Coordinates of C-alpha atoms in Angstrom, one line a residue:
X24 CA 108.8 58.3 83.9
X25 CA 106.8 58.4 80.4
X26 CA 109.0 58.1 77.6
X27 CA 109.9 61.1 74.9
X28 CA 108.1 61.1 72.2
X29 CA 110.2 62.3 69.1
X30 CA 108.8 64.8 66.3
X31 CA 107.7 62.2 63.5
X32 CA 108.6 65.9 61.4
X33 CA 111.6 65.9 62.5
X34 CA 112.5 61.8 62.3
X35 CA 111.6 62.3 58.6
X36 CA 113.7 65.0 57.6
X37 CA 117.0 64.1 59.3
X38 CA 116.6 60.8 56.8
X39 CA 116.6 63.1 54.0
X40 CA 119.4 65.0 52.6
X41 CA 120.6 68.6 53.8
X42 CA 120.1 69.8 49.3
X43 CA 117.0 68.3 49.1
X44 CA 115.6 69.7 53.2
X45 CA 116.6 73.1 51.4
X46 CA 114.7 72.5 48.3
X47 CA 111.3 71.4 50.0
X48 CA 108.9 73.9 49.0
X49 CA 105.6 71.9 51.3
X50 CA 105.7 74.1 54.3
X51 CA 106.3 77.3 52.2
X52 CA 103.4 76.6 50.2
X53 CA 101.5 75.7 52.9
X54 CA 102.2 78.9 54.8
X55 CA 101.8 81.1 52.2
X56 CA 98.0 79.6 51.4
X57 CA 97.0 80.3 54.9
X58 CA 98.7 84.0 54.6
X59 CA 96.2 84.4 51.2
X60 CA 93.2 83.3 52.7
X61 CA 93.6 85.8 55.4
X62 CA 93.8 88.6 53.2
X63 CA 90.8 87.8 51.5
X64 CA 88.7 87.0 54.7
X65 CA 90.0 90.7 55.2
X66 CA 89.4 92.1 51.9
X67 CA 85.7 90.7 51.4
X68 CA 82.5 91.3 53.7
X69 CA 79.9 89.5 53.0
X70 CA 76.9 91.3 51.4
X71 CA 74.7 90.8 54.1
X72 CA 77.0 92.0 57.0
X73 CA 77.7 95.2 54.9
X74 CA 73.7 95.7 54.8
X75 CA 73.9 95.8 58.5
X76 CA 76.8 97.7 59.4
X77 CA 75.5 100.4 56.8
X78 CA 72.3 100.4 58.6
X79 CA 73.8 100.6 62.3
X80 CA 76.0 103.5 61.1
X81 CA 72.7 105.4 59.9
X82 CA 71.3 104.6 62.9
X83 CA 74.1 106.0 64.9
X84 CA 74.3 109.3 62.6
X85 CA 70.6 109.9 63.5
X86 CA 70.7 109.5 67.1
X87 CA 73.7 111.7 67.0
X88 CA 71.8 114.6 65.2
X89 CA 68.6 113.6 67.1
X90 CA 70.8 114.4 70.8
X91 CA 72.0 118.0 69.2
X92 CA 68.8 119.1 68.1
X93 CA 66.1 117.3 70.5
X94 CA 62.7 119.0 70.7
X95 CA 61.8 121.3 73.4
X96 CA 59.4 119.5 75.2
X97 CA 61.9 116.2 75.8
X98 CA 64.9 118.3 76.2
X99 CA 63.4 120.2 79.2
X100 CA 61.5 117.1 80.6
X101 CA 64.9 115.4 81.0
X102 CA 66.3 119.0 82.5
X103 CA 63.8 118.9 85.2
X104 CA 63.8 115.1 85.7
X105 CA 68.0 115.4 86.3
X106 CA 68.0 118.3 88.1
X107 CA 65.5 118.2 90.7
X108 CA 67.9 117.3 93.8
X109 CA 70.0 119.8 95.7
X110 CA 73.4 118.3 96.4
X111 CA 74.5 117.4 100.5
X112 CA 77.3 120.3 99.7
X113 CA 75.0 123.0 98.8
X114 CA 72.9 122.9 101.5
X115 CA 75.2 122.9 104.2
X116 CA 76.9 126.0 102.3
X117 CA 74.0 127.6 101.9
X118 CA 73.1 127.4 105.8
X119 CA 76.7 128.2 106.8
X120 CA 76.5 131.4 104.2
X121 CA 73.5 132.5 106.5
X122 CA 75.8 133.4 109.9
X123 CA 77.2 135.9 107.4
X124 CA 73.9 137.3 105.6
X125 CA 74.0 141.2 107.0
X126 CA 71.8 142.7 110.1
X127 CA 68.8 144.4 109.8
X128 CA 70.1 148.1 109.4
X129 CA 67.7 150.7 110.4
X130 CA 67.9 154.2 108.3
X131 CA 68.2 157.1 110.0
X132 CA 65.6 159.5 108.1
X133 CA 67.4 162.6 108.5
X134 CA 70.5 160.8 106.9
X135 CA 69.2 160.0 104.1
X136 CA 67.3 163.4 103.6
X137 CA 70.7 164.7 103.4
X138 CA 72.4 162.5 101.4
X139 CA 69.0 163.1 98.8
X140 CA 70.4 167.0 98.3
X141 CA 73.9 165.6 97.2
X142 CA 72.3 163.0 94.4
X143 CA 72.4 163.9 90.1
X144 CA 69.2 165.2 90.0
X145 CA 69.7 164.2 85.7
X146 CA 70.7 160.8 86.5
X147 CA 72.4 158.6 83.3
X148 CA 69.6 156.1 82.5
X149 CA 70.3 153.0 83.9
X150 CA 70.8 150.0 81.2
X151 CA 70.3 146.4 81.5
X152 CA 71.4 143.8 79.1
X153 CA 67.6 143.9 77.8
X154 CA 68.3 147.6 76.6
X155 CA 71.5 146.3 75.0
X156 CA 70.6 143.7 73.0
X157 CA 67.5 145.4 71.8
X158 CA 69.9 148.6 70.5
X159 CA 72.2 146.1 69.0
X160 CA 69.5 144.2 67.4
X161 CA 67.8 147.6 65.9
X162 CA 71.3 148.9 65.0
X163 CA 72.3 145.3 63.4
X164 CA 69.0 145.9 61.7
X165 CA 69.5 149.5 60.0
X166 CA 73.1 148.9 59.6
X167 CA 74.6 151.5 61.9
X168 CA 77.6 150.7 64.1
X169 CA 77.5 151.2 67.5
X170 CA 79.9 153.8 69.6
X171 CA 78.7 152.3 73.1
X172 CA 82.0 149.6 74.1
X173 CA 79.3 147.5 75.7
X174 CA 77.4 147.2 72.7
X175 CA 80.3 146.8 70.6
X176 CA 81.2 143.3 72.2
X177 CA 77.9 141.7 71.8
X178 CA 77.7 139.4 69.1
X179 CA 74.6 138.1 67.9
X180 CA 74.2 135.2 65.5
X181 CA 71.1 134.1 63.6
X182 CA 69.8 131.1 65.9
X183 CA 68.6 127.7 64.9
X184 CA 64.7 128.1 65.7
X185 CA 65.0 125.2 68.1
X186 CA 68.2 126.2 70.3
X187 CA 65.7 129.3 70.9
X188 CA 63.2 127.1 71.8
X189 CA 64.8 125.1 74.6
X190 CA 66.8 128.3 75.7
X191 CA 62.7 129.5 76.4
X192 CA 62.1 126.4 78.3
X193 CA 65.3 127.0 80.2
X194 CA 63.7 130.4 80.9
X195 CA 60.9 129.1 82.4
X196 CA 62.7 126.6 84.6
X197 CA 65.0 129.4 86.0
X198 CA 61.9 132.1 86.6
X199 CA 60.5 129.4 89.1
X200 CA 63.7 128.1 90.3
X201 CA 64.4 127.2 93.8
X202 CA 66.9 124.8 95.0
X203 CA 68.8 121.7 92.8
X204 CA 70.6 121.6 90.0
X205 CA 70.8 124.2 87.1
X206 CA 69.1 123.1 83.7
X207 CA 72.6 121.2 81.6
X208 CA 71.9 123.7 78.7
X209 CA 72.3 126.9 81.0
X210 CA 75.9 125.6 82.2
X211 CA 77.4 125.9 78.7
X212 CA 76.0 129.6 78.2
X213 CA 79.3 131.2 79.6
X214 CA 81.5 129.2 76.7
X215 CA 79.3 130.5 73.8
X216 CA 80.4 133.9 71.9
X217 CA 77.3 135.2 71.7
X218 CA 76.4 134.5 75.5
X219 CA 74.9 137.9 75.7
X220 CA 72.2 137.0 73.2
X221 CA 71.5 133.6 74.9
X222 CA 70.9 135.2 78.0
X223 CA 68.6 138.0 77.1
X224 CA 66.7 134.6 76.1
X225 CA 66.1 133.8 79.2
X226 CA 64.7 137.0 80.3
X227 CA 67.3 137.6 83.2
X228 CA 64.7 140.2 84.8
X229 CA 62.5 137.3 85.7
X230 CA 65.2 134.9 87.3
X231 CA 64.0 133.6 90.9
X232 CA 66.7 134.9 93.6
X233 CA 68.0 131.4 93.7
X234 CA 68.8 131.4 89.8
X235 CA 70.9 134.4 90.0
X236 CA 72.9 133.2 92.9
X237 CA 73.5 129.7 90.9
X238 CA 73.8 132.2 87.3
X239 CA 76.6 134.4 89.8
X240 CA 78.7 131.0 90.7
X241 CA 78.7 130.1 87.0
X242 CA 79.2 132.8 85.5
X243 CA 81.6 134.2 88.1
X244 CA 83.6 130.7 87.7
X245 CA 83.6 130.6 83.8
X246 CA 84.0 133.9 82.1
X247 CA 87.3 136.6 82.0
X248 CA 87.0 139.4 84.1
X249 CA 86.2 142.0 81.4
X250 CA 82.7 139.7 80.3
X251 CA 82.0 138.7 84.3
X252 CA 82.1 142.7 84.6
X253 CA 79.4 143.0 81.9
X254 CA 77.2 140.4 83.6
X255 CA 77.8 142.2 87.1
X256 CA 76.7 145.6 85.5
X257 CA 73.6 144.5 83.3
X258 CA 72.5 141.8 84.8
X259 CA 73.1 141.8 88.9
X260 CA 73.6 145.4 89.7
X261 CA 70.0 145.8 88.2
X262 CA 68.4 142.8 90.1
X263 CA 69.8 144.0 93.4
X264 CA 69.0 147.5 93.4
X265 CA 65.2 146.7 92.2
X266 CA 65.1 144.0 95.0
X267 CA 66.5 146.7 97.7
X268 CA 64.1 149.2 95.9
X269 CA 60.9 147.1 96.3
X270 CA 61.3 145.3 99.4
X271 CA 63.7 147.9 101.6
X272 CA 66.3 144.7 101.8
X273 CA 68.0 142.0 100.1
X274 CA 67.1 138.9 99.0
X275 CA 69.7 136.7 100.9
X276 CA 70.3 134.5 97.4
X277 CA 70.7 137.6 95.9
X278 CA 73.4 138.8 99.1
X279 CA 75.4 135.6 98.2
X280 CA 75.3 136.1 94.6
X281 CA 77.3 139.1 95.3
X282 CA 79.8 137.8 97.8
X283 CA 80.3 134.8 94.8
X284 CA 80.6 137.9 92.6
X285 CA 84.0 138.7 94.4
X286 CA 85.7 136.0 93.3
X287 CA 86.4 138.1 90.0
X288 CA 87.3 141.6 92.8
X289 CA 88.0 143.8 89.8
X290 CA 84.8 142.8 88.0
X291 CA 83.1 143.1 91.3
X292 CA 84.5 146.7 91.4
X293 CA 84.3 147.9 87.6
X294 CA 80.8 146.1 87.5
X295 CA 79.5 147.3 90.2
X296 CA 80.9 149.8 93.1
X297 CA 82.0 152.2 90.6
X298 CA 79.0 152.4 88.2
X299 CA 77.0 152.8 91.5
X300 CA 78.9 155.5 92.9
X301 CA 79.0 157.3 89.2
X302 CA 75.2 157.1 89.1
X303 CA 74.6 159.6 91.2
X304 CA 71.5 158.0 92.7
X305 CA 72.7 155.5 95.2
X306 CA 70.4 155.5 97.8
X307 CA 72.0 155.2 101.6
X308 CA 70.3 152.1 102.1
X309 CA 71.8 150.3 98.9
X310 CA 75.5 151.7 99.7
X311 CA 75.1 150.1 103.5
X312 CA 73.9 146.7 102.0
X313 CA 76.4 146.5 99.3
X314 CA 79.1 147.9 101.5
X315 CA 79.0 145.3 103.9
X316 CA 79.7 143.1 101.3
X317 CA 83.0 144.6 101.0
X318 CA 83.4 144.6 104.7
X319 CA 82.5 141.0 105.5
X320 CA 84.7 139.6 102.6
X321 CA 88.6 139.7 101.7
X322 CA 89.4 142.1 98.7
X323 CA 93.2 142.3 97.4
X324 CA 94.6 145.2 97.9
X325 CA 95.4 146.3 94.3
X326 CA 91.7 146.4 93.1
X327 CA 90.7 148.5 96.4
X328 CA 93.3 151.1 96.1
X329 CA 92.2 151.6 92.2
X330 CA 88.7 151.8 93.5
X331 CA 89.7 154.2 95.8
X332 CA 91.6 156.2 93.8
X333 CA 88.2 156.6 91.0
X334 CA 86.0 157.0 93.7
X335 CA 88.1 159.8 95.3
X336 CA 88.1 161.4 92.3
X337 CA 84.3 161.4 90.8
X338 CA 82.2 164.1 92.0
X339 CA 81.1 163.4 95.4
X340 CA 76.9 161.6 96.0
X341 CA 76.6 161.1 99.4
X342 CA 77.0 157.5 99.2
X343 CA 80.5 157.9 98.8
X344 CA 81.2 158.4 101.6
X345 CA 79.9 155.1 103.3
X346 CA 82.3 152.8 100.5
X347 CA 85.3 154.8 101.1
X348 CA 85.1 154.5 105.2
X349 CA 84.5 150.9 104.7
X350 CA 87.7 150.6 102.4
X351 CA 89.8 152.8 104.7
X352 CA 88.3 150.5 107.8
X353 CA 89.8 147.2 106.1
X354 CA 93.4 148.9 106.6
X355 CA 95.3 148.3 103.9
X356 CA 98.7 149.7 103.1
X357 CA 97.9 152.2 100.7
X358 CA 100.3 153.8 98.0
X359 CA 101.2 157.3 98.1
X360 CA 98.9 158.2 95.0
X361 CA 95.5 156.5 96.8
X362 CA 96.7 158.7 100.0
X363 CA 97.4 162.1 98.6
X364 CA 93.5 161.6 96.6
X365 CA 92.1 160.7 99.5
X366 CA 93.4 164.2 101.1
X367 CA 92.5 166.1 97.9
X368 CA 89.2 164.4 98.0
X369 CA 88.5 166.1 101.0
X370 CA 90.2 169.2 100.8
X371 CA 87.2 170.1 97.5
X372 CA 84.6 170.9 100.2
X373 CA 86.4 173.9 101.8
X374 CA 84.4 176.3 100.5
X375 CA 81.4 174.2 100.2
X376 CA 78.4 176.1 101.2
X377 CA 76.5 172.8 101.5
X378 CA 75.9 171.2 105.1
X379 CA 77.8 168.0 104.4
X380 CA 76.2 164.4 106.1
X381 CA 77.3 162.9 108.7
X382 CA 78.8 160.3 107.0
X383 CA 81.5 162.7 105.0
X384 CA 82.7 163.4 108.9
X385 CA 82.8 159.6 109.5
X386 CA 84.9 159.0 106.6
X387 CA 87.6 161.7 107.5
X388 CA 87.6 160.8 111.1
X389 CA 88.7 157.1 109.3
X390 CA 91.2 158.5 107.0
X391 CA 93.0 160.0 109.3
X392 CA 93.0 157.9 111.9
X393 CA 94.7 154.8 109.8
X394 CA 96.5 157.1 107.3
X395 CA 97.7 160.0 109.4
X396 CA 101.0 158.6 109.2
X397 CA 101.2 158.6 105.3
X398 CA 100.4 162.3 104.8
X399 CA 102.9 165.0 104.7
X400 CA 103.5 167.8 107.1
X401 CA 101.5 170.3 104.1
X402 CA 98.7 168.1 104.2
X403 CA 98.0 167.9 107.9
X404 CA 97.8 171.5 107.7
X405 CA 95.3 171.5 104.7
X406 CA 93.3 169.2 106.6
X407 CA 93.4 171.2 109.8
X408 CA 92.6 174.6 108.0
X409 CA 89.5 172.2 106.5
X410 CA 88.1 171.5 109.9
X411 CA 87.9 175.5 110.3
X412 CA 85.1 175.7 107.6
X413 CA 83.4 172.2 107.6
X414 CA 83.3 171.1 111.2
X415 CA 80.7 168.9 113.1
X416 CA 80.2 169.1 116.9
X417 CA 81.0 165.8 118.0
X418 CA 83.7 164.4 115.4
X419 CA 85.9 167.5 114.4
X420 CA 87.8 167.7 118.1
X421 CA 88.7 163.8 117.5
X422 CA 89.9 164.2 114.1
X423 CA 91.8 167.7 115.1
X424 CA 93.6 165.5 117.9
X425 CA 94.4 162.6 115.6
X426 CA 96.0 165.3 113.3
X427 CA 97.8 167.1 116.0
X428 CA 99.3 163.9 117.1
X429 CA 100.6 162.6 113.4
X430 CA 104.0 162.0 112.4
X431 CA 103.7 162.8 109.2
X432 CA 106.1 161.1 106.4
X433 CA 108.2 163.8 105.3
X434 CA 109.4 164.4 109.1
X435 CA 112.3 162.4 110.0
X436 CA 112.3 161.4 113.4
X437 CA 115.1 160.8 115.4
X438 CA 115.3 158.5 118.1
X439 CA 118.0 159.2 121.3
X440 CA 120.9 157.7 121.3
X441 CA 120.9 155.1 124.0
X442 CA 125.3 154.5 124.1
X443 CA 126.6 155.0 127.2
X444 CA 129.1 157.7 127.9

């Protein structure tokens, strides 16, 4: 076993007296030496390592400004080279979206003769976010405020001349869009105040079918309800009914783009249903295409009662008709108030000289079929007495017997007692 080796330090001072141990100042001094020259290492940089460390900070500075502001042609060279795949997960959803892509409906000409006579023959002009932002812009530029709510919430900013360029590159990469990833620069659109003015950048009219279902899931995803409602109005409501105008269907990108468009329901319903049925022009091909959106896809209750309740009350188009059978169809346990405007809804076409379609039958046969339990005793007999002066040969007998046979809510109903005696 090796031998311990004692602490020639230690040998040395217990031969020297405890005073003089205490008055040693060697390894204080010697400390206090290496403390200084540490502070200095720290307080001085040599001249030449400050050269370069000035010069790698510029360096950094610049390629910081250099990846805000890059020029067009690089910034949308690296868009297409990064988003040029289409993900595993998109595919397979796009392919599983297609078992619920709607039938081939075939028109019935004399239908939709008659539901020509009940259109606004002075429709409301229809407005796109192109009309918008050119009124704001000429209103911006003679100084006049606006009285249009729509136009009131865009905001428009002076833009740097080369975040307009590489939004117009983006607009070129959406117009021939197909499948992959959306351009980087697109995805932050949704998080800028003056989105609206971004957009109409990149000429929304001219989107492929494919960018506005990927421009629906992004914007759908990002923005509140009140600015996904504005997007659904001037943006898809257009594209769709020019798509179903031109080609007598629907794009099936442009069918999903509205079933992504319900994950905001009461945008879905402000932005679109409701300005369709208040334009007075909806054509019975465009309510059966959108309505079976509505009818394919959950809706919470709340939003369809209130679109219910506005679309029993506007002035009756025909089309109507069609969105308020598929909304009674889906069952839902109506309040009072949707009920008893349903029946009044009805009730205005008593003395209606007008041969109504067959589809304002259709709808009443509905009603009253899932709602004959929520209308009172006085009602039932309004609706009988309507069936006097608007009846159809086929449908009035079943909607008589479904109103004969109610149990309407103001009757209580007494069941017999089944205690023996």
């Amino acid at each position: 076993m090796g031998k311990f080796k004692k602490n020639k330090t230690t040998v040395k001072l217990l031969n020297v007296p405890l005073d003089q141990q205490l008055s040693e100042p060697t390894q204080s001094k010697n400390r206090q030496k290496i403390r200084n020259r540490r502070e200095d290492d720290d307080q001085f940089v040599d001249s030449g390592l400050s050269e370069k460390i000035l010069q790698q900070a510029r360096k950094q500075q610049q390629e910081l400004e250099d990846e805000t502001f890059e020029s067009s042609e690089l910034k949308i060279n690296k868009i297409l080279e990064d988003d040029n795949e289409l993900s595993d997960e998109e595919v397979d959803a796009l392919h599983k979206d297609e078992e619920d892509f709607y039938d081939n409906i075939e028109i019935n000409e004399d239908d939709e003769k008659a539901l020509e006579k009940f259109m606004n023959r002075n429709p409301v002009p229809r407005l796109t976010l192109a009309d918008v932002i050119n009124e704001k812009i000429t209103e911006k530029q003679t100084e006049l405020q606006s009285q249009f709510s729509e136009k009131e919430s865009v905001h428009l900013q002076d833009l740097d001349s080369r975040v307009k360029t590489m939004y117009e590159g983006v607009r070129d990469v959406l117009a021939r869009y197909r499948a992959g990833k959306i351009p980087k620069a697109f995805k932050i659109v949704p998080k800028l105040r003056n989105w609206e003015q971004i957009l109409y950048i990149t000429e929304p009219s001219n989107w492929s079918a494919a960018a506005v279902y990927m421009a629906t899931r992004i914007f759908a995803s990002n923005l509140k309800e009140k600015m996904a409602q504005r997007y659904y109005n001037l943006v898809l409501l257009p594209r769709i009914r020019d798509d179903i105008a031109e080609y007598k269907r629907l794009n099936f990108h442009l069918y999903q783009a509205m079933r992504k468009a319900l994950y905001k329901p009461g945008a879905f319903m402000k932005g679109i249903i409701l300005p369709l049925c208040e334009s007075g022009t909806c054509t019975l091909r465009e309510a059966i295409i959108i309505g079976s959106v509505i009818q394919k896809n959950s809706i919470p209750m709340l939003h369809s009662a209130a679109a219910l309740l506005k679309i029993a009350e506007m002035d009756y188009n025909g089309a109507n008709s069609i969105f308020l059978r598929i909304l009674y169809d889906k069952k839902y346990a109506l309040p009072y108030r949707v009920v008893d405007a349903s029946v009044f809804h009805f009730l205005r076409f008593e003395r209606d000289k007008r041969e109504l379609p067959v589809l304002w039958h259709q709808a009443l046969l509905t009603f009253v079929q899932r709602y004959k339990s929520d209308i009172s005793s006085e009602q039932r007999e309004a609706l009988l007495g309507l069936l006097r002066h608007q009846p159809h040969p086929t449908i009035t007998p079943e909607i008589r017997r479904e109103l004969q046979n109610a149990k309407c809510r103001d009757i209580e109903t007494t069941e017999p007692s089944n205690m023996e005696t």
